[in-house]
Structure formats: structure tokens, C-alpha cells
Short mmCIF file of C-alpha atoms in Angstrom, two decimals:
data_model
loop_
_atom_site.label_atom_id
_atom_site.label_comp_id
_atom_site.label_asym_id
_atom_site.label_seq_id
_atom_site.Cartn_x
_atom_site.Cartn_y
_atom_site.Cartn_z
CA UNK A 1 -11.46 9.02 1.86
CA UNK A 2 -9.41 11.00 -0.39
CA UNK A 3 -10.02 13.16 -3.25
CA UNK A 4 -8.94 15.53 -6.28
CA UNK A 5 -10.04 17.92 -8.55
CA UNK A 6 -8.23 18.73 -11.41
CA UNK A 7 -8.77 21.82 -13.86
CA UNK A 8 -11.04 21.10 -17.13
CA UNK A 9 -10.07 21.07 -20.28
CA UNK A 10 -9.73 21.30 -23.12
CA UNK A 11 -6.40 23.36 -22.92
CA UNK A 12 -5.17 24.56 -26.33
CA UNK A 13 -1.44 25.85 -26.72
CA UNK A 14 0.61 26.78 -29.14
CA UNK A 15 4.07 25.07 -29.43
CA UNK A 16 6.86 26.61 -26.95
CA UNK A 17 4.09 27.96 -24.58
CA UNK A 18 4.20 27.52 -20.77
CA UNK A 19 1.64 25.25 -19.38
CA UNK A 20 0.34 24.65 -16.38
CA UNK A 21 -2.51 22.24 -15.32
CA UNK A 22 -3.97 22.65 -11.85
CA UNK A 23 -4.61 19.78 -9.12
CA UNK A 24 -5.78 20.08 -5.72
CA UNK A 25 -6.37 17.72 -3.66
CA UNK A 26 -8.10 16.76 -0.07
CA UNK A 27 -6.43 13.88 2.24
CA UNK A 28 -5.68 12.20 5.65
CA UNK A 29 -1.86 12.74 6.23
CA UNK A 30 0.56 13.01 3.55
CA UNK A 31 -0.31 10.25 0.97
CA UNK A 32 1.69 10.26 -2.87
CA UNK A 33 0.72 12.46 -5.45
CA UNK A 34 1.06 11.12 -8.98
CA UNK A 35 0.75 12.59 -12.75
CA UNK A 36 -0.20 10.02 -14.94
CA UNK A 37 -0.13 11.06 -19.15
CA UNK A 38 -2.37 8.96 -21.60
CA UNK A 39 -1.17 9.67 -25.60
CA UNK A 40 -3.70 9.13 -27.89
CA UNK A 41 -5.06 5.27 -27.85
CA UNK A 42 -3.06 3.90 -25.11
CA UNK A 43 -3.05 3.39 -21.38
CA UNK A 44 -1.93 5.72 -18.67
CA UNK A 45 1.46 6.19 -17.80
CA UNK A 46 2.97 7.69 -14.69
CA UNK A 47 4.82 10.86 -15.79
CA UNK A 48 6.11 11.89 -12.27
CA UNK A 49 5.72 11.84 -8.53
CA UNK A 50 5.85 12.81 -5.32
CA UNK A 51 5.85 11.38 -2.22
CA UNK A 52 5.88 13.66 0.52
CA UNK A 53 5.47 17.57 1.01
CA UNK A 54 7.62 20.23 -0.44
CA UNK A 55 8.86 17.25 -2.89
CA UNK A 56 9.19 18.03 -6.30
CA UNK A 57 8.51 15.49 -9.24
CA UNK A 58 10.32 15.80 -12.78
CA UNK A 59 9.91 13.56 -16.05
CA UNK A 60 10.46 15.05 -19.70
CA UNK A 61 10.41 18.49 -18.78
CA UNK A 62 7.24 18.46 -16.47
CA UNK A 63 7.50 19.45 -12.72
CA UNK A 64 5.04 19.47 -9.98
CA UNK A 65 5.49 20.39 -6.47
CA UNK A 66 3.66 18.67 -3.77
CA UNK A 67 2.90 22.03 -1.06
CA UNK A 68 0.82 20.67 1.59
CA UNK A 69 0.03 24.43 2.32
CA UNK A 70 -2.17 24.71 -0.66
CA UNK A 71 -3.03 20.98 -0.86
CA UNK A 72 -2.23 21.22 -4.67
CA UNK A 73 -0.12 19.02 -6.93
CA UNK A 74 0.20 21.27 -10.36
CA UNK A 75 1.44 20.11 -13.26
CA UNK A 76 3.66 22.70 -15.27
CA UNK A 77 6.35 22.62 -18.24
CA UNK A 78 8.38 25.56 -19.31
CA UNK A 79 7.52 24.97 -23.17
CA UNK A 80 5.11 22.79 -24.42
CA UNK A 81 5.71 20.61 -28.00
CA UNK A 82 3.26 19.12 -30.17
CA UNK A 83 4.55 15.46 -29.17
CA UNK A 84 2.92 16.43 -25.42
CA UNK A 85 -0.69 16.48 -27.12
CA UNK A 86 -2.54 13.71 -24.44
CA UNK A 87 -4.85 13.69 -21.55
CA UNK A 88 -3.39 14.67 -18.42
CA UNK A 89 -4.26 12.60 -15.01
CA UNK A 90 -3.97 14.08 -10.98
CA UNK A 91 -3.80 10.77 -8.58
CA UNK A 92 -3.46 9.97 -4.84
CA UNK A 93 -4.15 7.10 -3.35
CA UNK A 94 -7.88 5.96 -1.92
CA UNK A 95 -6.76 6.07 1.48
CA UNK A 96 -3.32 7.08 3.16
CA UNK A 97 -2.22 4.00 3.78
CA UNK A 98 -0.78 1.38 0.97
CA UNK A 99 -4.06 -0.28 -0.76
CA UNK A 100 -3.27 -0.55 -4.27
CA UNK A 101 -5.99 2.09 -5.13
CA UNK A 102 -5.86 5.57 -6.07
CA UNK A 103 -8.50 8.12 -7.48
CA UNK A 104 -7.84 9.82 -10.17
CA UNK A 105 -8.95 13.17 -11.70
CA UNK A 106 -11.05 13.43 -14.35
CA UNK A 107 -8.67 13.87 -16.84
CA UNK A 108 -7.23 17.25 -18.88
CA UNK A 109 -7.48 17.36 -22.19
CA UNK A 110 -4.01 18.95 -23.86
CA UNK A 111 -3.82 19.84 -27.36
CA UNK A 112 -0.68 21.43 -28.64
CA UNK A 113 -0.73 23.52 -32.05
CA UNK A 114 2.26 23.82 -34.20
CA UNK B 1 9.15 -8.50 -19.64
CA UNK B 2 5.87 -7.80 -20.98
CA UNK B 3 4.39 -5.37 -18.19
CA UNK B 4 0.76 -5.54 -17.87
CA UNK B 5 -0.97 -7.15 -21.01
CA UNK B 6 -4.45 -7.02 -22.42
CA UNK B 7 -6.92 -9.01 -24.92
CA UNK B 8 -8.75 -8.39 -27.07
CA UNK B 9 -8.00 -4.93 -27.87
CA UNK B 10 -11.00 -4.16 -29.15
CA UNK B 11 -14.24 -5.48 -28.87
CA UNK B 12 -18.16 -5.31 -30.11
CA UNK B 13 -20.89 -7.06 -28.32
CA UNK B 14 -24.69 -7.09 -28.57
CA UNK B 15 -26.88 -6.65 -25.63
CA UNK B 16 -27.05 -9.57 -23.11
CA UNK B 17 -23.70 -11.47 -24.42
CA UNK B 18 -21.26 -12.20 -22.03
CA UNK B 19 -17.29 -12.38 -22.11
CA UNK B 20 -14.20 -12.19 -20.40
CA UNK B 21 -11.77 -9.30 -20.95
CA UNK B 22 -8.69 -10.73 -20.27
CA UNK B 23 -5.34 -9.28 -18.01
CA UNK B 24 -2.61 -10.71 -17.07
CA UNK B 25 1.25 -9.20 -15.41
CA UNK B 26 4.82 -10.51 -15.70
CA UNK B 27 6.55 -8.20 -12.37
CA UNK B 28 4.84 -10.45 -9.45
CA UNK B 29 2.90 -7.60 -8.32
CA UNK B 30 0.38 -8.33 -5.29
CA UNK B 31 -2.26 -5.14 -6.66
CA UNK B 32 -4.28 -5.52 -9.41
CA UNK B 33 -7.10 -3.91 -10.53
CA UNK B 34 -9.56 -2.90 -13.26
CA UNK B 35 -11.16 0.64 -14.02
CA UNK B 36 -13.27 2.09 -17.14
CA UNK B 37 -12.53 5.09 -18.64
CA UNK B 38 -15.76 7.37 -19.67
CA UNK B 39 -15.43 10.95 -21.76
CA UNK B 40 -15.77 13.39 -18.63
CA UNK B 41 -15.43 10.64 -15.86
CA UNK B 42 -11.88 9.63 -15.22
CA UNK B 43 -11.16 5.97 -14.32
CA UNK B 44 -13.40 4.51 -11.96
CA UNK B 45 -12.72 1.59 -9.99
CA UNK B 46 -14.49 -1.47 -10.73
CA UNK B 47 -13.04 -4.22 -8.62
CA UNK B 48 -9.53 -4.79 -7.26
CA UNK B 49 -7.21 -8.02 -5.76
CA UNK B 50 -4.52 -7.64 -3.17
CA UNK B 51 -3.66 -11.04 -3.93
CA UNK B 52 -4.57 -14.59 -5.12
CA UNK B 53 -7.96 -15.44 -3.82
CA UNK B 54 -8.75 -12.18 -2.29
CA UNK B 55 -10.73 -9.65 -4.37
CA UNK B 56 -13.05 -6.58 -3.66
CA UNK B 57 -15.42 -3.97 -5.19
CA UNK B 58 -14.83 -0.56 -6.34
CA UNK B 59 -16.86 2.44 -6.75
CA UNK B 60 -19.03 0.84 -10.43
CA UNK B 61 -18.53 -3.06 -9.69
CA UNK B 62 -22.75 -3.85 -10.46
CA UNK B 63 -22.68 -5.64 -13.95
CA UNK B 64 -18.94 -6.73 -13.58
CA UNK B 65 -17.17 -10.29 -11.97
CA UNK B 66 -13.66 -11.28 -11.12
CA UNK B 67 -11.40 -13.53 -9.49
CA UNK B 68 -7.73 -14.23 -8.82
CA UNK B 69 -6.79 -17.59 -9.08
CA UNK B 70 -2.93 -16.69 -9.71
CA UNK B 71 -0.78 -13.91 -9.29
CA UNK B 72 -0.11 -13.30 -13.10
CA UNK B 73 -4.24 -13.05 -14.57
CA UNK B 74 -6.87 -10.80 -13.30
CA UNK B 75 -10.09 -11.71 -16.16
CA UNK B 76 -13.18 -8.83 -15.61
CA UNK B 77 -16.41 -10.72 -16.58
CA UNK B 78 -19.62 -9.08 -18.37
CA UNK B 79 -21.95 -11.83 -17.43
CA UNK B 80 -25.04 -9.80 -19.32
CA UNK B 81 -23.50 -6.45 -21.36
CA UNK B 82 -25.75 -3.77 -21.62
CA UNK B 83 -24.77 -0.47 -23.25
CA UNK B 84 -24.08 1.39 -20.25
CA UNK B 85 -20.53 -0.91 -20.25
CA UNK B 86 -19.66 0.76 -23.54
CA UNK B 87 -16.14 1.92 -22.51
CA UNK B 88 -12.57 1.40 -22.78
CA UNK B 89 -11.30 -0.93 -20.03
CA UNK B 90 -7.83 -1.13 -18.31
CA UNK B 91 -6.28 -3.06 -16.24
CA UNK B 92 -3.46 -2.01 -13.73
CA UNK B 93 -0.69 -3.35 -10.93
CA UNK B 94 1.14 -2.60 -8.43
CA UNK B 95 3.41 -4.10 -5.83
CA UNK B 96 3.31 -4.39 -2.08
CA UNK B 97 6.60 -2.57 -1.69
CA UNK B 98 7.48 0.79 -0.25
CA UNK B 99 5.98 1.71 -3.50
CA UNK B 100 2.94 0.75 -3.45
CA UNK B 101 0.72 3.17 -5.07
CA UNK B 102 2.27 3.54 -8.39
CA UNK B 103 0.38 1.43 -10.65
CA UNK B 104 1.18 0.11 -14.05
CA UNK B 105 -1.56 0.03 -17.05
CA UNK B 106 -2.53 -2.21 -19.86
CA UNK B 107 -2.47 -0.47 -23.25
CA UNK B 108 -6.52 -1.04 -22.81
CA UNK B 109 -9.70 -3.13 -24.26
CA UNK B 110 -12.23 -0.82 -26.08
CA UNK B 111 -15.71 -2.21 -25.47
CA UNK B 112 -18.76 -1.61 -27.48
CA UNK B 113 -22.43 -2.75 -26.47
CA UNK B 114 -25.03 -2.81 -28.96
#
């Protein structure tokens, strides 16, 4: 099946610095790519997408480009604010086909600093 | 429209109780399925329901029931808790659209065992 491995955290920033958080991934074909955020003591969210190569996802400032060259999915934003303190979540789907399921990365810790 | 809905929010059992964490979706999606969220883990599936009547295991389903009687409700039974099920709990759904894989969360139930 499919996998992903996203970068671990913690990452620490201060407020107006670029970020970038790093997912690669490992599938059959050319399955969606997702970026799910989680704020402090709620569910996940899906913060952007992609669904095929050389696509690029966007949502509040965030972009990631889906570059089946380097099988990676990174998440990046030009500057960071305090409001985009959460945990950070790489996704594809279990299998390439449409099953409902997707595996997620284990989860990157962002903490922006005034 | 309520999304994807979750009781009790929180939650304290002792060892060997059992109950129902309840889930339940207002968009008439097909997916559903329920994960647990551990520091350093990710979400892992637990089980998962591609409709009413059908449901199947995940990657940690030991310890855990469910069933699909209806589109709407998805309930994850503890039938003995033990504290390895300490964890927060969400549900999530999708539909059986070109869209498929993005799934929708429940704001969460945060489980303790004692």
C-alpha cells in the first residue's frame, strides 16, 4: 500500500518567518495528496490539496506542490503568524483507488513565537 | 448542516467498563470511519464503513466494535477499556464522488482509562 513520512517536529518560528514542512511520500500511480491542520483541541481539517502531479494546492497562504519527480508533497508559507500555531498532517489515500481511507503522517508540531 | 458530530466530548472510564462513543453525519456521505490519535503516532485506522451494513478493520481494530445500521451514525464500541485505549478519538466521512478521499472530522472524544 501507500505511505508517507513527514518531517518531525517540533518546529519553532518566529512570526513573519518562512516555513516549510517536508512530506514525501511512496505510491501506486498518482493518488491525492492532502494537508490536513489540527488547532489546538479540535479535529483535523483539510488545509489544501492536490490531485494529480505538478498540481499545486493553496489555502490561507500555504502552498504545496505535488512533483511526482521527488515523490514529495511540502508544505510551505511565505510568512508564518502566531494564529498558524497547530499540528500539521501529510495524507494520501491507503490505496490508489477511491476507498475512503488515507494514511496520514505522524503529525508536525508548529509553534509560532510573537 | 452540522458536518460530522461527536459525543461525549470528553470522557473517563475505569478499567473493564464499556461504552459507546458516539458519531453521526448530516452530508449523506457513503465513507465513514474512526481513527485514534496518540502523541508521536498520527491517526491510525481503527475500523471503517463504505456503507450501511458493510464495515471493516483498520490497522488497531483489537479492543474496538462497530456497525452501520444507517447512513447518518457510525457508534465505536469499547466492550472492555483498558488503558492502552487512552486517546482522543475521531470520527471522519467522506463521499463516494469524484472526491472521494477528502474526509471530514469530528471536533473529537478524549478518552481516559483508569
Amino acid at each position: 500500500g501507500n505511505s508517507v513520512t513527514q518531517m518531525e517536529g517540533p518546529v519553532t518560528l518566529s512570526e513573519e518567518a518562512f516555513l516549510t514542512i517536508n512530506c514525501t511520500y511512496t505510491a501506486t500511480g498518482y493518488p491525492s495528496l492532502f494537508w490536513y491542520v489540527q488547532y489546538p483541541g479540535e479535529g483535523l481539517q483539510l488545509l489544501l490539496k492536490a490531485t494529480k502531479a505538478d498540481d499545486k494546492g493553496s489555502n490561507k497562504g500555504f502552498e504545496a506542490t505535488y512533483r511526482k519527480e521527488t515523490t514529495s508533497f511540502h508544505l510551505e508559507k511565505g510568512s508564518v503568524q502566531v494564529s498558524d500555531s497547530a499540528v500539521y498532517f501529510c495524507a494520501l489515500p491507503e490505496l490508489s483507488s477511491n476507498t475512503g481511507k488515507l494514511i496520514f503522517g505522524q503529525g508536525t508540531t508548529l509553534q509560532v513565537k510573537p | 448542516n452540522a458536518g460530522v458530530t461527536q459525543t461525549p466530548k470528553f470522557q473517563v472510564l475505569k478499567t473493564g467498563q464499556s461504552m459507546t462513543l458516539q458519531c453521526a453525519q448530516d452530508m449523506n456521505h457513503e465513507y465513514m470511519s474512526w481513527y485514534r490519535q496518540d502523541p508521536g503516532m498520527g491517526l491510525r485506522l481503527i475500523h471503517y464503513s463504505v456503507g450501511a451494513g458493510i464495515t471493516d478493520q483498520g490497522e488497531v481494530p483489537n479492543g474496538y466494535n462497530v456497525s452501520r445500521s444507517t447512513t447518518e451514525d457510525f457508534p465505536l464500541r469499547l466492550l472492555s477499556a483498558a488503558p492502552s485505549q487512552t486517546s482522543v478519538y475521531f470520527c471522519a466521512s467522506s463521499w463516494t464522488g469524484d472526491d472521494t478521499d477528502t474526509q471530514y472530522f469530528g471536533p473529537g472524544t478524549r478518552l481516559t482509562v483508569l
